[in-house]
Amino acid sequence: MNFEFSEDQLQFRQEIRRFMVNEAPLSKTRAILESSEHLDRTVWQSMQAMGIQNIMSPEQCGGFGLGAYELCISAEEIGRQLAPIPSLGCLYLAQQLLLQCEPSNIRDDALSKIGEGSIGCLVVNIDDHASTDIQLADNMLTGTNELVHNANEADLFICHAKDSQGNQYITLSYRDTSMNTRALSLLDNSCSAGTVTLTQTPALILASGDDCNKILERCLNHAAILLSFEQLGAADSALEMATRYASERSAFGRIIGSYQGIKHKLVDAYTLNQLARVHCYYAAWAMASSPDDVSKAAATAIISSSKAMSFIAKENIQTHGGMGYTWEMDCHLFLKRSRHYAVALGPETHWQQQLSSCLLAHSTC
Amino acid sequence: MNFEFSEDQLQFRQEIRRFMVNEAPLSKTRAILESSEHLDRTVWQSMQAMGIQNIMSPEQCGGFGLGAYELCISAEEIGRQLAPIPSLGCLYLAQQLLLQCEPSNIRDDALSKIGEGSIGCLVVNIDDHASTDIQLADNMLTGTNELVHNANEADLFICHAKDSQGNQYITLSYRDTSMNTRALSLLDNSCSAGTVTLTQTPALILASGDDCNKILERCLNHAAILLSFEQLGAADSALEMATRYASERSAFGRIIGSYQGIKHKLVDAYTLNQLARVHCYYAAWAMASSPDDVSKAAATAIISSSKAMSFIAKENIQTHGGMGYTWEMDCHLFLKRSRHYAVALGPETHWQQQLSSCLLAHSTC
Amino acid sequence: MDFKDTPEEAIFRTECAQWLATHATPKSAGQHQTFDSLAERISASRAWQATKAANGFGAITWPKALGGRGGSPIQEVIFREEEAKYNVPASVFNVSLGMVIPSLLVHGSDEVRARYVAPALQGKELWCQLLSEPNAGSDLGMIRTQAKRCEDGRDGWIISGQKVWTSFAQFAEFGMVLTRTDPDQAKFAGMTSFFVDMQTPGIEIRPIRQANGQEEFNEVFFNDVYVPDEQRVGDIGNGWRVTMTALMNERLSIGGVLPADLWQKLARNIQSQHRAVNDQSILNRLNEIYIHAHGLWLMQCRGLTALGQGKEPGPELSVAKIIAAKTLSDYCELMMDLEGSKGLLSAAEHGSHWQLIEDLWYGAAGIRIAGGTDEIVKNNVGERVLGLPPEPRLDKGKTFRELVSN
Amino acid sequence: MDFKDTPEEAIFRTECAQWLATHATPKSAGQHQTFDSLAERISASRAWQATKAANGFGAITWPKALGGRGGSPIQEVIFREEEAKYNVPASVFNVSLGMVIPSLLVHGSDEVRARYVAPALQGKELWCQLLSEPNAGSDLGMIRTQAKRCEDGRDGWIISGQKVWTSFAQFAEFGMVLTRTDPDQAKFAGMTSFFVDMQTPGIEIRPIRQANGQEEFNEVFFNDVYVPDEQRVGDIGNGWRVTMTALMNERLSIGGVLPADLWQKLARNIQSQHRAVNDQSILNRLNEIYIHAHGLWLMQCRGLTALGQGKEPGPELSVAKIIAAKTLSDYCELMMDLEGSKGLLSAAEHGSHWQLIEDLWYGAAGIRIAGGTDEIVKNNVGERVLGLPPEPRLDKGKTFRELVSN
């Protein structure tokens, strides 16, 4: 029985935490929210220098070839700071997809580019990844996808496409003038998503045929697991913020955290996040060493971590009272982000269906 | 705008409450639970003397010909005492079904008998009232229904039957040697249900053809509304019990009701039951004067009142701590009853489906 | 029971509808009046209040002698129901006409009433209420803003301190301010109320930016502000009673919490999606929203019935705010979830109909706090309705000064 | 990470499995050992404990010198996991061997240890723990049962008072009782522990009938019971420490809360019903039960991992009881709902497999109370894990006598 990060991994977490606290304080997220930008490139670059974009990349791509655990740990620390970086589009979707593809020069080049700080994105229909509006003909892509995470800042575009016969492909393109991206206005503008329109965009083939569905499914499950870790960190951070305030603020002659109305609420939040935590760890284990459990574990991780994040983000505001509702306090950063996380990879109902299908099929998925 | 019981009705409620408190203290329910009986005939008889079985019966059957409100009010007071009487099988199902049938000597005789204290029951497939295992041939009934509320004590049997061509009938039979009833052991043995087996039982026809479905549907909706009022009273009673204990018991030097952990929990219970209360009132209004709203209102009333009852029954035990878990205290009477109410007319999922169908069809049901 | 107007109510409703039809334009479906700025909204609201006042609809329940209609609370509700069908600006006069002026009517002098009531009714003068402070939110008894007798011979007071959460202070002509005049009394004693011209030197107003980016509320700083004694409202040391008069008036105002067609919109939205129609877990969420929204409407109907019979509305309305906030939040999140991953887009992408969803979603978090947090409401209901004992009072028998020095 | 045994653990597991295979019969699927009476269950448990003790499995973590195995907490868990696969009686020795005797080992004299440890281990002597009282449930500091020095020359004490919630007192040979010896000290001081022969004259035991009709717990009355001073455990006034030693031992015992195949059973049940399989609201309830049940197992795995590394399990296990009670209740109610209206039948109609559902359903209400109510657990977690301040202590600086006279 060994259900805990190893000593090395825990030490790695401490390092990443120190790094993220220094490089990406909440003030940077707030600054992005106040600006017209959707991400902070200086944070992304220092992360590259730290090697985070290279954690899971194989050595031939300049990476460290580490397993899932270290990236999961990094995602948690990214979440703790609500870091305004393209983690979802690039690290959880594009990079994870590349890692699912057979090694090839095309793939390895893309991984190397990401390792060097380029931003990738995945052009896929998130709500129904069996379908796509991108057409492939003569190695050229044409079509529009209305919602692509981090598209506007992306240098690499991995696309799910079909040819006129309905055969599927996963392709790689580098940004050029044949593509148009438009940044979307989001409920949480410290995140980034865009509309991608391709017109005769040259494409390199990463995979084709029935493999594509399997690759996409695994990739989306991995993305869900990594996003769950990000939420875990964000929820922990919001709970710490609420606990700190509840330990300082007085009303009616008492510190408010001494009232059971506040205390029990924060314990409920703690309980939800501890439950999410073990499911995230289990999902990391599945991602690292038990592919058959990934589908069930990913759904469980994202359902439980979204529930915790949504609850804690709201009760953090509530604990702060009127102050919590001001722009000046950071509470609203967590509130907005909680909604973003809740639907970014499809709403809960999608994952509930995936989980119940797995449970009914018992151990077969 | 007039959304409250009238002065007369409120006075009627006070009378019924005084009557039920005197005639059916919780000790009678407890006595039934400890005995091999499933109901208390003396309570039923004094209710007959009081006229409760005659509230909605038309005057030609010896009844008062009152509307739905007075019966709803009575049901609430029955619930407040968890009275061990055949209210569900006889008043809410059998009598309501008879009231839906066209007047006839057969029907009127049955209503008169109930008015005189006889117990009626409805032999219907509660979980799928379109189907029945009772066959009608040559005015004789044959077949078994495994779960009939108050069957074991019933004198009158109203049956949903089909003939060999699949035509539907609603029939009336009086107890005779051709029928066999077996009392079932229940989670809450202060209620009563039985298996009914009919072998060539003579039957009188109350209704036939497509009318049967309509009659059954209306009857089950009315039963749901009346049972919701019964729950409302029971939940109020359990909440009063919890509130009283929380106002007396001390722990750590304080009355426990002064702790927000207890106080807020009881306010949550109060809130749930106040919500159930207005939905019950609305359903009573629909039953009395807006048949098109009955289906939606019945589903809403039973969903909201079951939720309140289940929550309050559990938190009443919790508020009482260890004492709440003893046989000596009355808390367990409410806990058991809450489960009985929750499934007696089909589980929540049935009513949720009915409600969402109504909402999607807007005002058409 | 029935949900129909009485004959008298129906006549009044017709009267309102006819007047509104000639003075305002009806809302088209789903329309929701928006303004480019808060200042524009305030101007529009002033103009609409002036029109109403000029035609006897400015304050339905006020006596005719004061320019009101001498109507019943039910008539007030009927007018609001009819008004809601028209494209008129949301009122910014609830605090002025529903709280401050009613308190002035009880506690102010004849001269004060003669001068201030009419301009407020006509929308010329907007009032704000200066109560909460950074360290006195839920616990108003702990306000520190002090008023000291002038020692330079003037018959007046010097007010210094900071107020917070004052709605529309940046647009208001006048404000009613609760101050501490004697810190050596218990916390609810030793307070005194004044009214002030918001342009008085030394008053500094800073709008507070909210989580949703809007700026309805303000911090108001009193930097040694001179106020003549004739602007005192009520006796010295009687400030809490003046404040309670204002707050009690608020309690009687019922309704208008949830958009009436909340669940219908949702039902239509679900029906247009094959997946959602066949997902009973989504349908159960619709059901719950219906149960809460319709339940709130029914609770309000019970309250109105009581008002119509000249009784106090039942205590169940106290919990309405808690249910309403949850229902709004659940509604908005289900609407977003129904959009799939596009639920993360803002109204700028979804189109203007989405602005309401976004506003309600942010608003829900605010409703749980404003006018008494969920926790305070539950304490009140637990103690006043269920009769449970209060928390131990640690401040009993202590003066304000002793409490602050802790 | 992995969920496999280490090589050493695997060896130990095999050893346990082999021994169990020769001394017990494996469970068949869904089987759940039942007894006609509590007395029969106690006898069977005594016999099985004797067998285990005779073969070195009686107390895995106790030192060999005391008849234990000298094993680790992980080995204890492994043995329990393997034992759970066999048709053996549920142990009634958790209080004896997990709480009372470990406290006697710390606080008892050499003579006492020499006399009492072995018979307890061998299942010959069952112990109970006499702590709670009618007015001291959550707040054990308020116990009133008093022990007074004999004044007739005997070197002993006279105990009088009433205990409640004592498990298996009616079958126990001995009990450890917490008494008040000095009411003029603060509430947690002035208490002293004794052990007593449950047959001592003056001890009267009345079983408490529970909501589910069972009678595991008892009221125990002490009517001027003489206890020699040599049966005192620990110093005079040290009773709270003796009690805490016992309770701390309980905290280290992990696991076995939920039946391992909970959600699988439910999934199979749902799959057999066309309606349920197509109702996503039912499936979401299955999902939630899975999330809680599997989550609890994973929390336990984290705790075991810590134990295996010689560390304390993390604080998240403190909330496990709250989650477990809710999960059991939800599970049972979903199982009942799946039966449609037949969900109201008792196990007598459903068949013996239903007895477990019924027991767990009643049990869930008890779990929320026993060993610290949900509310007490949340207080502890809020204060000890999150570091939030405690409730104001109204009993601070007061003696027990002052507290009682309030």
Short mmCIF file of C-alpha atoms in Angstrom, two decimals, chain A residues 84-334:
data_model
loop_
_atom_site.label_atom_id
_atom_site.label_comp_id
_atom_site.label_asym_id
_atom_site.label_seq_id
_atom_site.Cartn_x
_atom_site.Cartn_y
_atom_site.Cartn_z
CA PRO A 84 -2.83 33.39 -15.90
CA ILE A 85 -1.05 30.98 -18.23
CA PRO A 86 -2.20 28.67 -21.05
CA SER A 87 -2.07 25.58 -18.86
CA LEU A 88 -5.34 24.10 -20.09
CA GLY A 89 -4.89 24.60 -23.82
CA CYS A 90 -1.20 23.89 -24.02
CA LEU A 91 -0.14 21.62 -21.15
CA TYR A 92 -3.30 19.63 -20.50
CA LEU A 93 -4.73 19.39 -24.02
CA ALA A 94 -2.15 19.97 -26.77
CA GLN A 95 0.84 18.44 -25.00
CA GLN A 96 -1.14 15.50 -23.62
CA LEU A 97 -2.49 14.80 -27.08
CA LEU A 98 0.99 14.79 -28.56
CA LEU A 99 2.12 12.39 -25.84
CA GLN A 100 -0.66 10.01 -26.90
CA CYS A 101 0.53 9.98 -30.52
CA GLU A 102 3.11 7.59 -31.87
CA PRO A 103 6.58 9.17 -31.82
CA SER A 104 7.51 10.80 -35.12
CA ASN A 105 9.58 13.72 -36.25
CA ILE A 106 6.43 15.78 -36.61
CA ARG A 107 5.28 15.00 -33.11
CA ASP A 108 8.69 15.34 -31.54
CA ASP A 109 9.24 18.73 -33.14
CA ALA A 110 5.96 19.95 -31.71
CA LEU A 111 6.84 18.70 -28.23
CA SER A 112 10.24 20.35 -28.50
CA LYS A 113 8.64 23.64 -29.49
CA ILE A 114 6.32 23.51 -26.50
CA GLY A 115 9.27 22.68 -24.30
CA GLU A 116 10.97 25.80 -25.61
CA GLY A 117 8.03 28.00 -24.60
CA SER A 118 5.76 27.90 -27.63
CA ILE A 119 2.06 27.72 -26.90
CA GLY A 120 0.00 24.90 -28.35
CA CYS A 121 -3.74 24.51 -28.55
CA LEU A 122 -6.14 21.72 -29.46
CA VAL A 123 -8.83 22.40 -32.03
CA VAL A 124 -11.46 19.88 -31.01
CA ASN A 125 -15.19 19.91 -30.37
CA ILE A 126 -15.10 19.70 -26.58
CA ASP A 127 -18.78 18.94 -26.14
CA ASP A 128 -18.83 16.16 -28.73
CA HIS A 129 -15.36 15.08 -29.61
CA ALA A 130 -16.58 12.55 -32.17
CA SER A 131 -17.60 15.39 -34.47
CA THR A 132 -15.56 18.17 -36.07
CA ASP A 133 -16.21 21.03 -38.46
CA ILE A 134 -12.65 21.10 -39.74
CA GLN A 135 -12.23 19.54 -43.21
CA LEU A 136 -8.99 18.07 -44.51
CA ALA A 137 -8.34 18.01 -48.26
CA ASP A 138 -4.98 17.77 -50.03
CA ASN A 139 -3.20 18.22 -46.70
CA MET A 140 -4.98 21.51 -46.20
CA LEU A 141 -7.42 22.34 -43.39
CA THR A 142 -10.51 24.48 -43.75
CA GLY A 143 -13.20 25.22 -41.21
CA THR A 144 -14.07 26.95 -37.96
CA ASN A 145 -14.08 25.94 -34.34
CA GLU A 146 -15.83 28.44 -32.14
CA LEU A 147 -14.22 27.64 -28.82
CA VAL A 148 -10.57 26.66 -28.51
CA HIS A 149 -8.71 27.13 -25.25
CA ASN A 150 -5.74 29.50 -25.57
CA ALA A 151 -6.14 29.70 -29.36
CA ASN A 152 -5.48 33.38 -29.61
CA GLU A 153 -1.98 33.12 -28.18
CA ALA A 154 -1.13 29.77 -29.75
CA ASP A 155 1.80 29.10 -32.06
CA LEU A 156 0.90 25.44 -32.70
CA PHE A 157 -2.52 24.16 -33.69
CA ILE A 158 -3.38 20.54 -33.27
CA CYS A 159 -6.61 19.86 -35.10
CA HIS A 160 -9.17 17.11 -35.25
CA ALA A 161 -10.29 16.98 -38.88
CA LYS A 162 -12.24 14.80 -41.30
CA ASP A 163 -11.79 14.34 -45.01
CA SER A 164 -14.61 14.19 -47.52
CA GLN A 165 -14.99 10.45 -46.94
CA GLY A 166 -15.40 11.03 -43.21
CA ASN A 167 -11.98 9.60 -42.32
CA GLN A 168 -10.54 11.17 -39.22
CA TYR A 169 -7.18 12.82 -38.76
CA ILE A 170 -5.25 14.56 -36.08
CA THR A 171 -3.00 17.16 -37.61
CA LEU A 172 -0.41 19.72 -36.65
CA SER A 173 -0.11 23.21 -38.10
CA TYR A 174 2.07 26.14 -37.18
CA ARG A 175 0.57 29.60 -37.07
CA ASP A 176 0.59 31.33 -40.44
CA THR A 177 -1.51 33.81 -42.37
CA SER A 178 -4.01 31.18 -43.47
CA MET A 179 -5.42 31.05 -39.98
CA ASN A 180 -7.49 33.54 -38.15
CA THR A 181 -8.01 33.55 -34.40
CA ARG A 182 -10.28 35.85 -32.45
CA ALA A 183 -10.06 36.18 -28.66
CA LEU A 184 -13.38 35.54 -26.93
CA SER A 185 -14.69 37.55 -24.02
CA LEU A 186 -15.07 35.19 -21.05
CA LEU A 187 -16.79 35.25 -17.70
CA ASP A 188 -13.26 34.85 -16.35
CA ASN A 189 -10.98 36.96 -18.52
CA SER A 190 -7.90 35.78 -16.66
CA CYS A 191 -8.35 32.68 -18.83
CA SER A 192 -8.20 32.59 -22.58
CA ALA A 193 -10.21 31.01 -25.38
CA GLY A 194 -10.69 31.93 -29.00
CA THR A 195 -12.41 31.15 -32.24
CA VAL A 196 -10.20 29.52 -34.87
CA THR A 197 -10.89 29.81 -38.59
CA LEU A 198 -8.67 27.90 -40.99
CA THR A 199 -8.59 28.54 -44.73
CA GLN A 200 -6.40 26.18 -46.68
CA THR A 201 -4.01 25.82 -43.77
CA PRO A 202 -1.12 23.42 -44.41
CA ALA A 203 -1.35 20.42 -42.07
CA LEU A 204 1.03 17.66 -41.00
CA ILE A 205 -0.59 14.35 -40.07
CA LEU A 206 -0.07 13.12 -36.48
CA ALA A 207 -2.60 10.28 -36.55
CA SER A 208 -5.43 9.00 -38.66
CA GLY A 209 -8.34 6.57 -38.69
CA ASP A 210 -9.96 5.00 -35.64
CA ASP A 211 -6.91 5.75 -33.51
CA CYS A 212 -8.03 9.37 -33.49
CA ASN A 213 -11.03 8.73 -31.25
CA LYS A 214 -8.95 6.77 -28.77
CA ILE A 215 -6.26 9.42 -28.72
CA LEU A 216 -8.79 12.20 -28.22
CA GLU A 217 -10.61 10.33 -25.50
CA ARG A 218 -7.44 9.63 -23.55
CA CYS A 219 -6.27 13.19 -24.06
CA LEU A 220 -9.52 14.67 -22.77
CA ASN A 221 -9.45 12.36 -19.76
CA HIS A 222 -5.87 13.37 -18.99
CA ALA A 223 -6.83 17.02 -19.40
CA ALA A 224 -9.69 16.49 -16.94
CA ILE A 225 -7.31 14.96 -14.41
CA LEU A 226 -4.81 17.80 -14.74
CA LEU A 227 -7.54 20.43 -14.58
CA SER A 228 -8.84 18.68 -11.45
CA PHE A 229 -5.44 19.11 -9.82
CA GLU A 230 -5.47 22.76 -10.82
CA GLN A 231 -8.88 23.15 -9.15
CA LEU A 232 -7.65 21.33 -6.08
CA GLY A 233 -4.92 23.91 -5.61
CA ALA A 234 -7.27 26.80 -6.32
CA ALA A 235 -9.85 25.48 -3.84
CA ASP A 236 -7.20 24.97 -1.18
CA SER A 237 -6.02 28.50 -1.71
CA ALA A 238 -9.55 29.94 -1.43
CA LEU A 239 -10.16 27.90 1.71
CA GLU A 240 -6.95 29.22 3.25
CA MET A 241 -8.07 32.74 2.41
CA ALA A 242 -11.46 32.21 4.05
CA THR A 243 -9.93 30.54 7.10
CA ARG A 244 -7.47 33.36 7.56
CA TYR A 245 -10.19 36.00 7.41
CA ALA A 246 -12.45 34.02 9.74
CA SER A 247 -9.60 33.89 12.24
CA GLU A 248 -9.14 37.66 12.24
CA ARG A 249 -12.52 39.32 11.74
CA SER A 250 -14.79 40.00 14.73
CA ALA A 251 -18.55 40.46 14.95
CA PHE A 252 -20.67 40.71 18.06
CA GLY A 253 -17.58 40.58 20.21
CA ARG A 254 -16.21 37.32 18.85
CA ILE A 255 -13.85 36.19 16.12
CA ILE A 256 -16.29 35.02 13.43
CA GLY A 257 -14.48 31.70 12.96
CA SER A 258 -15.60 30.76 16.47
CA TYR A 259 -19.25 30.72 15.32
CA GLN A 260 -20.34 27.27 14.20
CA GLY A 261 -22.15 28.88 11.26
CA ILE A 262 -18.75 29.82 9.83
CA LYS A 263 -16.69 27.03 11.36
CA HIS A 264 -18.85 24.15 10.16
CA LYS A 265 -19.17 25.69 6.72
CA LEU A 266 -15.39 25.83 6.38
CA VAL A 267 -15.12 22.24 7.63
CA ASP A 268 -17.63 21.22 4.96
CA ALA A 269 -15.41 22.95 2.41
CA TYR A 270 -12.36 21.18 3.80
CA THR A 271 -14.16 17.85 3.62
CA LEU A 272 -15.18 18.35 0.00
CA ASN A 273 -11.65 19.23 -0.96
CA GLN A 274 -10.11 16.32 0.93
CA LEU A 275 -12.47 14.02 -0.92
CA ALA A 276 -11.48 15.67 -4.20
CA ARG A 277 -7.84 15.32 -3.21
CA VAL A 278 -7.88 11.55 -2.84
CA HIS A 279 -9.81 11.19 -6.10
CA CYS A 280 -7.23 13.38 -7.85
CA TYR A 281 -4.41 11.27 -6.44
CA TYR A 282 -6.19 8.14 -7.59
CA ALA A 283 -6.61 9.65 -11.05
CA ALA A 284 -2.91 10.53 -11.15
CA TRP A 285 -2.16 6.92 -10.32
CA ALA A 286 -4.49 5.74 -13.08
CA MET A 287 -2.89 8.15 -15.55
CA ALA A 288 0.55 6.95 -14.52
CA SER A 289 -0.02 3.22 -14.32
CA SER A 290 -3.56 1.98 -14.89
CA PRO A 291 -5.00 3.12 -18.24
CA ASP A 292 -8.13 0.98 -17.76
CA ASP A 293 -9.11 3.08 -14.77
CA VAL A 294 -8.49 6.46 -16.41
CA SER A 295 -11.97 7.06 -17.74
CA LYS A 296 -13.66 6.41 -14.38
CA ALA A 297 -10.97 8.18 -12.39
CA ALA A 298 -10.96 11.28 -14.62
CA ALA A 299 -14.72 11.69 -14.33
CA THR A 300 -14.60 11.20 -10.57
CA ALA A 301 -11.73 13.64 -10.16
CA ILE A 302 -13.34 16.43 -12.14
CA ILE A 303 -16.80 15.97 -10.60
CA SER A 304 -15.46 15.99 -7.05
CA SER A 305 -12.96 18.81 -7.57
CA SER A 306 -15.50 21.01 -9.38
CA LYS A 307 -17.96 20.51 -6.55
CA ALA A 308 -15.35 21.48 -3.97
CA MET A 309 -14.10 24.47 -5.97
CA SER A 310 -17.57 25.83 -6.63
CA PHE A 311 -18.58 25.49 -2.98
CA ILE A 312 -15.40 27.00 -1.58
CA ALA A 313 -15.31 29.89 -4.04
CA LYS A 314 -18.82 30.92 -2.96
CA GLU A 315 -18.33 30.41 0.75
CA ASN A 316 -15.08 32.34 0.64
CA ILE A 317 -17.05 35.39 -0.48
CA GLN A 318 -19.73 34.67 2.09
CA THR A 319 -17.17 34.37 4.90
CA HIS A 320 -15.74 37.74 3.92
CA GLY A 321 -19.18 39.36 4.01
CA GLY A 322 -19.47 42.68 2.19
CA MET A 323 -15.70 42.89 1.75
CA GLY A 324 -15.81 39.61 -0.15
CA TYR A 325 -18.00 41.20 -2.77
CA THR A 326 -15.56 44.01 -3.57
CA TRP A 327 -13.22 44.11 -6.51
CA GLU A 328 -10.44 45.01 -4.09
CA MET A 329 -10.48 41.59 -2.39
CA ASP A 330 -9.38 38.51 -4.32
CA CYS A 331 -12.52 36.49 -3.62
CA HIS A 332 -14.08 37.25 -7.00
CA LEU A 333 -11.03 35.90 -8.82
CA PHE A 334 -11.81 32.47 -7.35
#
